[in-house]
């Protein structure tokens, strides 16, 4: 694999924006993301600047976005890891019972799929979460739309297990997001 896996840098907000817009144009975007391309493209530059800064190494330490950088400098994919505390805000899903991380925003460009990029992005994100000081992270979770079979298969392959917890999909009362989790090694 010829990619460098690393956290985003605050000044890379334009690349953060471009990759997110590409993800939201992917055919499975309605199953994978809570926002639409139309919503994201309308965001001002300040939104993207704040997003990049907040998930960079110089951010608040409660979230980190990892990217796979190709030899030519382009980005092949990304994952973001949020830290959730029992007394903290719940960005999505059920409240945290333990100190945990939550993986969101998983995307790998079609041309880079199947080559191990997603696995390396997850490895970097989970390694970061497990390494945090303070209250120890006990588990990492994510949610996947019940119809997103490709993503579900990948998550199981890298060790995530369905917990049995589900949440409704906003705007579709018949659909569910399934919670998957992996415990601290």
PDB file of C-alpha atoms in Angstrom:
ATOM      1  CA  UNK A   1       0.000   0.000   0.000  1.00  0.00           C
ATOM      2  CA  UNK A   2       1.492   3.319  -1.075  1.00  0.00           C
ATOM      3  CA  UNK A   3      -0.594   5.521   1.204  1.00  0.00           C
ATOM      4  CA  UNK A   4       0.431   7.525   4.235  1.00  0.00           C
ATOM      5  CA  UNK A   5      -2.191   7.346   6.980  1.00  0.00           C
ATOM      6  CA  UNK A   6      -2.200  10.420   9.196  1.00  0.00           C
ATOM      7  CA  UNK A   7      -4.446  12.948  10.959  1.00  0.00           C
ATOM      8  CA  UNK A   8      -5.704  15.928   8.999  1.00  0.00           C
ATOM      9  CA  UNK A   9      -4.040  19.284   9.523  1.00  0.00           C
ATOM     10  CA  UNK A  10      -6.034  22.408  10.333  1.00  0.00           C
ATOM     11  CA  UNK A  11      -4.880  24.204   7.195  1.00  0.00           C
ATOM     12  CA  UNK A  12      -6.142  21.354   4.972  1.00  0.00           C
ATOM     13  CA  UNK A  13      -9.781  22.418   5.246  1.00  0.00           C
ATOM     14  CA  UNK A  14     -10.214  22.613   1.467  1.00  0.00           C
ATOM     15  CA  UNK A  15      -9.143  18.954   1.127  1.00  0.00           C
ATOM     16  CA  UNK A  16     -11.471  18.006   4.020  1.00  0.00           C
ATOM     17  CA  UNK A  17     -14.304  19.722   2.148  1.00  0.00           C
ATOM     18  CA  UNK A  18     -13.466  18.136  -1.214  1.00  0.00           C
ATOM     19  CA  UNK A  19     -13.289  14.612   0.215  1.00  0.00           C
ATOM     20  CA  UNK A  20     -16.548  15.028   2.130  1.00  0.00           C
ATOM     21  CA  UNK A  21     -18.340  16.310  -0.970  1.00  0.00           C
ATOM     22  CA  UNK A  22     -16.971  13.352  -2.953  1.00  0.00           C
ATOM     23  CA  UNK A  23     -18.269  10.996  -0.250  1.00  0.00           C
ATOM     24  CA  UNK A  24     -21.703  12.586  -0.384  1.00  0.00           C
ATOM     25  CA  UNK A  25     -21.835  12.033  -4.170  1.00  0.00           C
ATOM     26  CA  UNK A  26     -21.098   8.306  -3.769  1.00  0.00           C
ATOM     27  CA  UNK A  27     -24.062   6.095  -4.777  1.00  0.00           C
ATOM     28  CA  UNK A  28     -24.367   4.671  -1.238  1.00  0.00           C
ATOM     29  CA  UNK A  29     -24.218   8.092   0.439  1.00  0.00           C
ATOM     30  CA  UNK A  30     -27.926   8.040   1.400  1.00  0.00           C
ATOM     31  CA  UNK A  31     -27.232   4.852   3.402  1.00  0.00           C
ATOM     32  CA  UNK A  32     -23.905   5.972   4.838  1.00  0.00           C
ATOM     33  CA  UNK A  33     -24.226   9.626   5.829  1.00  0.00           C
ATOM     34  CA  UNK A  34     -26.712  11.739   7.754  1.00  0.00           C
ATOM     35  CA  UNK A  35     -26.206  14.830   5.596  1.00  0.00           C
ATOM     36  CA  UNK A  36     -26.736  15.329   1.886  1.00  0.00           C
ATOM     37  CA  UNK A  37     -24.469  16.792  -0.749  1.00  0.00           C
ATOM     38  CA  UNK A  38     -26.846  19.747  -1.055  1.00  0.00           C
ATOM     39  CA  UNK A  39     -26.560  20.512   2.656  1.00  0.00           C
ATOM     40  CA  UNK A  40     -22.766  20.196   2.727  1.00  0.00           C
ATOM     41  CA  UNK A  41     -22.045  22.206  -0.402  1.00  0.00           C
ATOM     42  CA  UNK A  42     -23.952  25.160   1.070  1.00  0.00           C
ATOM     43  CA  UNK A  43     -21.705  25.354   4.135  1.00  0.00           C
ATOM     44  CA  UNK A  44     -19.435  28.441   4.285  1.00  0.00           C
ATOM     45  CA  UNK A  45     -15.657  28.156   4.303  1.00  0.00           C
ATOM     46  CA  UNK A  46     -15.644  28.919   8.047  1.00  0.00           C
ATOM     47  CA  UNK A  47     -17.573  25.684   8.665  1.00  0.00           C
ATOM     48  CA  UNK A  48     -14.933  23.613   6.845  1.00  0.00           C
ATOM     49  CA  UNK A  49     -12.087  25.492   8.523  1.00  0.00           C
ATOM     50  CA  UNK A  50     -13.581  24.758  11.958  1.00  0.00           C
ATOM     51  CA  UNK A  51     -14.228  21.140  11.024  1.00  0.00           C
ATOM     52  CA  UNK A  52     -10.623  20.579   9.927  1.00  0.00           C
ATOM     53  CA  UNK A  53      -9.133  22.410  12.907  1.00  0.00           C
ATOM     54  CA  UNK A  54     -11.341  20.573  15.408  1.00  0.00           C
ATOM     55  CA  UNK A  55     -10.396  17.128  14.133  1.00  0.00           C
ATOM     56  CA  UNK A  56      -6.693  17.820  13.637  1.00  0.00           C
ATOM     57  CA  UNK A  57      -3.839  17.037  16.025  1.00  0.00           C
ATOM     58  CA  UNK A  58      -4.114  20.595  17.345  1.00  0.00           C
ATOM     59  CA  UNK A  59      -7.866  20.294  17.963  1.00  0.00           C
ATOM     60  CA  UNK A  60      -9.602  19.689  21.271  1.00  0.00           C
ATOM     61  CA  UNK A  61      -8.463  16.047  21.518  1.00  0.00           C
ATOM     62  CA  UNK A  62     -12.034  14.723  21.492  1.00  0.00           C
ATOM     63  CA  UNK A  63     -12.108  13.933  17.778  1.00  0.00           C
ATOM     64  CA  UNK A  64      -9.600  13.057  15.117  1.00  0.00           C
ATOM     65  CA  UNK A  65      -9.960  12.639  11.359  1.00  0.00           C
ATOM     66  CA  UNK A  66      -7.506  10.303   9.678  1.00  0.00           C
ATOM     67  CA  UNK A  67      -6.793  10.379   5.951  1.00  0.00           C
ATOM     68  CA  UNK A  68      -5.053   8.101   3.475  1.00  0.00           C
ATOM     69  CA  UNK A  69      -2.732  10.269   1.401  1.00  0.00           C
ATOM     70  CA  UNK A  70      -1.618   8.980  -1.984  1.00  0.00           C
ATOM     71  CA  UNK A  71       1.944   9.551  -3.274  1.00  0.00           C
ATOM     72  CA  UNK A  72       0.672  12.439  -5.429  1.00  0.00           C
ATOM     73  CA  UNK A  73      -0.802  14.152  -2.332  1.00  0.00           C
ATOM     74  CA  UNK A  74      -4.442  13.391  -3.099  1.00  0.00           C
ATOM     75  CA  UNK A  75      -6.639  11.816  -0.461  1.00  0.00           C
ATOM     76  CA  UNK A  76      -7.979   8.304  -1.034  1.00  0.00           C
ATOM     77  CA  UNK A  77     -10.181   8.074   2.039  1.00  0.00           C
ATOM     78  CA  UNK A  78     -10.926   9.073   5.577  1.00  0.00           C
ATOM     79  CA  UNK A  79     -12.408   8.080   8.934  1.00  0.00           C
ATOM     80  CA  UNK A  80     -13.243  10.287  11.893  1.00  0.00           C
ATOM     81  CA  UNK A  81     -13.218   9.114  15.504  1.00  0.00           C
ATOM     82  CA  UNK A  82     -15.210  10.952  18.169  1.00  0.00           C
ATOM     83  CA  UNK A  83     -14.652  10.412  21.894  1.00  0.00           C
ATOM     84  CA  UNK A  84     -17.843   9.885  23.883  1.00  0.00           C
ATOM     85  CA  UNK A  85     -18.001  10.136  27.657  1.00  0.00           C
ATOM     86  CA  UNK A  86     -20.867   8.977  29.921  1.00  0.00           C
ATOM     87  CA  UNK A  87     -21.477  12.570  31.016  1.00  0.00           C
ATOM     88  CA  UNK A  88     -21.017  14.054  27.542  1.00  0.00           C
ATOM     89  CA  UNK A  89     -23.159  15.097  24.617  1.00  0.00           C
ATOM     90  CA  UNK A  90     -24.567  12.368  22.370  1.00  0.00           C
ATOM     91  CA  UNK A  91     -23.910  13.244  18.703  1.00  0.00           C
ATOM     92  CA  UNK A  92     -25.781  10.194  17.399  1.00  0.00           C
ATOM     93  CA  UNK A  93     -27.232   7.004  18.819  1.00  0.00           C
ATOM     94  CA  UNK A  94     -27.652   6.111  22.452  1.00  0.00           C
ATOM     95  CA  UNK A  95     -25.845   7.749  25.360  1.00  0.00           C
ATOM     96  CA  UNK A  96     -22.462   6.329  26.295  1.00  0.00           C
ATOM     97  CA  UNK A  97     -22.484   4.053  29.350  1.00  0.00           C
ATOM     98  CA  UNK A  98     -18.679   3.850  29.331  1.00  0.00           C
ATOM     99  CA  UNK A  99     -15.834   5.935  27.964  1.00  0.00           C
ATOM    100  CA  UNK A 100     -15.864   5.047  24.293  1.00  0.00           C
ATOM    101  CA  UNK A 101     -15.009   6.165  20.793  1.00  0.00           C
ATOM    102  CA  UNK A 102     -17.427   6.455  17.895  1.00  0.00           C
ATOM    103  CA  UNK A 103     -16.320   6.041  14.269  1.00  0.00           C
ATOM    104  CA  UNK A 104     -18.119   8.264  11.744  1.00  0.00           C
ATOM    105  CA  UNK A 105     -17.585   9.594   8.236  1.00  0.00           C
ATOM    106  CA  UNK A 106     -16.037   6.440   6.779  1.00  0.00           C
ATOM    107  CA  UNK A 107     -15.260   6.866   3.072  1.00  0.00           C
ATOM    108  CA  UNK A 108     -12.772   5.422   0.596  1.00  0.00           C
ATOM    109  CA  UNK A 109     -12.795   6.558  -3.024  1.00  0.00           C
ATOM    110  CA  UNK A 110     -13.946   3.814  -5.409  1.00  0.00           C
ATOM    111  CA  UNK A 111     -10.534   3.515  -7.075  1.00  0.00           C
ATOM    112  CA  UNK A 112      -8.850   2.794  -3.730  1.00  0.00           C
ATOM    113  CA  UNK A 113     -11.363   0.243  -2.433  1.00  0.00           C
ATOM    114  CA  UNK A 114     -10.314  -3.356  -1.895  1.00  0.00           C
ATOM    115  CA  UNK A 115      -6.644  -2.547  -1.329  1.00  0.00           C
ATOM    116  CA  UNK A 116      -6.556  -2.303   2.442  1.00  0.00           C
ATOM    117  CA  UNK A 117      -6.990   1.475   2.767  1.00  0.00           C
ATOM    118  CA  UNK A 118     -10.107   1.249   4.942  1.00  0.00           C
ATOM    119  CA  UNK A 119      -8.459  -1.248   7.257  1.00  0.00           C
ATOM    120  CA  UNK A 120      -5.412   0.989   7.697  1.00  0.00           C
ATOM    121  CA  UNK A 121      -7.619   4.024   8.373  1.00  0.00           C
ATOM    122  CA  UNK A 122      -9.502   2.048  11.031  1.00  0.00           C
ATOM    123  CA  UNK A 123      -6.249   0.821  12.554  1.00  0.00           C
ATOM    124  CA  UNK A 124      -4.997   4.412  12.907  1.00  0.00           C
ATOM    125  CA  UNK A 125      -8.292   5.612  14.368  1.00  0.00           C
ATOM    126  CA  UNK A 126      -8.593   2.779  16.863  1.00  0.00           C
ATOM    127  CA  UNK A 127      -4.927   2.988  17.867  1.00  0.00           C
ATOM    128  CA  UNK A 128      -5.436   6.690  18.591  1.00  0.00           C
ATOM    129  CA  UNK A 129      -8.570   6.026  20.673  1.00  0.00           C
ATOM    130  CA  UNK A 130      -6.951   3.218  22.669  1.00  0.00           C
ATOM    131  CA  UNK A 131      -3.885   5.380  23.362  1.00  0.00           C
ATOM    132  CA  UNK A 132      -5.725   8.309  24.952  1.00  0.00           C
ATOM    133  CA  UNK A 133      -4.932   9.182  28.538  1.00  0.00           C
ATOM    134  CA  UNK A 134      -7.485  10.115  31.144  1.00  0.00           C
ATOM    135  CA  UNK A 135     -10.458   7.825  31.535  1.00  0.00           C
ATOM    136  CA  UNK A 136      -9.597   4.778  29.484  1.00  0.00           C
ATOM    137  CA  UNK A 137     -11.575   4.110  26.293  1.00  0.00           C
ATOM    138  CA  UNK A 138     -13.406   0.808  26.833  1.00  0.00           C
ATOM    139  CA  UNK A 139     -14.891   0.247  23.387  1.00  0.00           C
ATOM    140  CA  UNK A 140     -15.306   1.715  19.921  1.00  0.00           C
ATOM    141  CA  UNK A 141     -18.684   1.791  18.226  1.00  0.00           C
ATOM    142  CA  UNK A 142     -20.207   2.785  14.939  1.00  0.00           C
ATOM    143  CA  UNK A 143     -23.613   2.701  13.315  1.00  0.00           C
ATOM    144  CA  UNK A 144     -24.404   1.284   9.898  1.00  0.00           C
ATOM    145  CA  UNK A 145     -27.660   1.407   7.939  1.00  0.00           C
ATOM    146  CA  UNK A 146     -29.277  -2.014   7.874  1.00  0.00           C
ATOM    147  CA  UNK A 147     -29.230  -1.972   4.054  1.00  0.00           C
ATOM    148  CA  UNK A 148     -25.523  -1.077   3.781  1.00  0.00           C
ATOM    149  CA  UNK A 149     -24.406  -4.686   3.441  1.00  0.00           C
ATOM    150  CA  UNK A 150     -20.936  -3.944   2.029  1.00  0.00           C
ATOM    151  CA  UNK A 151     -20.059  -1.761   5.017  1.00  0.00           C
ATOM    152  CA  UNK A 152     -21.529  -4.252   7.504  1.00  0.00           C
ATOM    153  CA  UNK A 153     -19.432  -7.056   6.022  1.00  0.00           C
ATOM    154  CA  UNK A 154     -16.278  -4.934   6.233  1.00  0.00           C
ATOM    155  CA  UNK A 155     -16.914  -3.979   9.870  1.00  0.00           C
ATOM    156  CA  UNK A 156     -17.427  -7.621  10.829  1.00  0.00           C
ATOM    157  CA  UNK A 157     -14.279  -8.623   8.948  1.00  0.00           C
ATOM    158  CA  UNK A 158     -12.158  -6.190  11.001  1.00  0.00           C
ATOM    159  CA  UNK A 159     -13.586  -7.363  14.323  1.00  0.00           C
ATOM    160  CA  UNK A 160     -16.706  -5.289  14.995  1.00  0.00           C
ATOM    161  CA  UNK A 161     -19.718  -7.189  16.326  1.00  0.00           C
ATOM    162  CA  UNK A 162     -23.381  -6.230  16.123  1.00  0.00           C
ATOM    163  CA  UNK A 163     -24.526  -5.290  19.638  1.00  0.00           C
ATOM    164  CA  UNK A 164     -28.254  -5.705  18.997  1.00  0.00           C
ATOM    165  CA  UNK A 165     -28.841  -1.987  19.627  1.00  0.00           C
ATOM    166  CA  UNK A 166     -30.560  -0.051  16.861  1.00  0.00           C
ATOM    167  CA  UNK A 167     -31.723   3.508  16.263  1.00  0.00           C
ATOM    168  CA  UNK A 168     -34.279   4.704  13.734  1.00  0.00           C
ATOM    169  CA  UNK A 169     -33.122   6.388  10.547  1.00  0.00           C
ATOM    170  CA  UNK A 170     -34.198  10.010  10.549  1.00  0.00           C
ATOM    171  CA  UNK A 171     -36.856  10.572   7.900  1.00  0.00           C
ATOM    172  CA  UNK A 172     -37.534   6.848   7.371  1.00  0.00           C
ATOM    173  CA  UNK A 173     -39.464   5.263  10.251  1.00  0.00           C
ATOM    174  CA  UNK A 174     -39.147   1.782   8.740  1.00  0.00           C
ATOM    175  CA  UNK A 175     -35.313   1.791   8.498  1.00  0.00           C
ATOM    176  CA  UNK A 176     -32.785   1.209  11.276  1.00  0.00           C
ATOM    177  CA  UNK A 177     -29.135   1.941  11.976  1.00  0.00           C
ATOM    178  CA  UNK A 178     -27.397  -1.043  13.591  1.00  0.00           C
ATOM    179  CA  UNK A 179     -24.775  -0.510  16.274  1.00  0.00           C
ATOM    180  CA  UNK A 180     -21.497  -2.419  15.921  1.00  0.00           C
ATOM    181  CA  UNK A 181     -18.747  -2.330  18.530  1.00  0.00           C
ATOM    182  CA  UNK A 182     -15.338  -3.690  19.370  1.00  0.00           C
ATOM    183  CA  UNK A 183     -13.977  -3.856  22.907  1.00  0.00           C
ATOM    184  CA  UNK A 184     -10.552  -2.759  24.035  1.00  0.00           C
ATOM    185  CA  UNK A 185      -7.947  -5.364  23.095  1.00  0.00           C
TER     186      UNK A 185
END
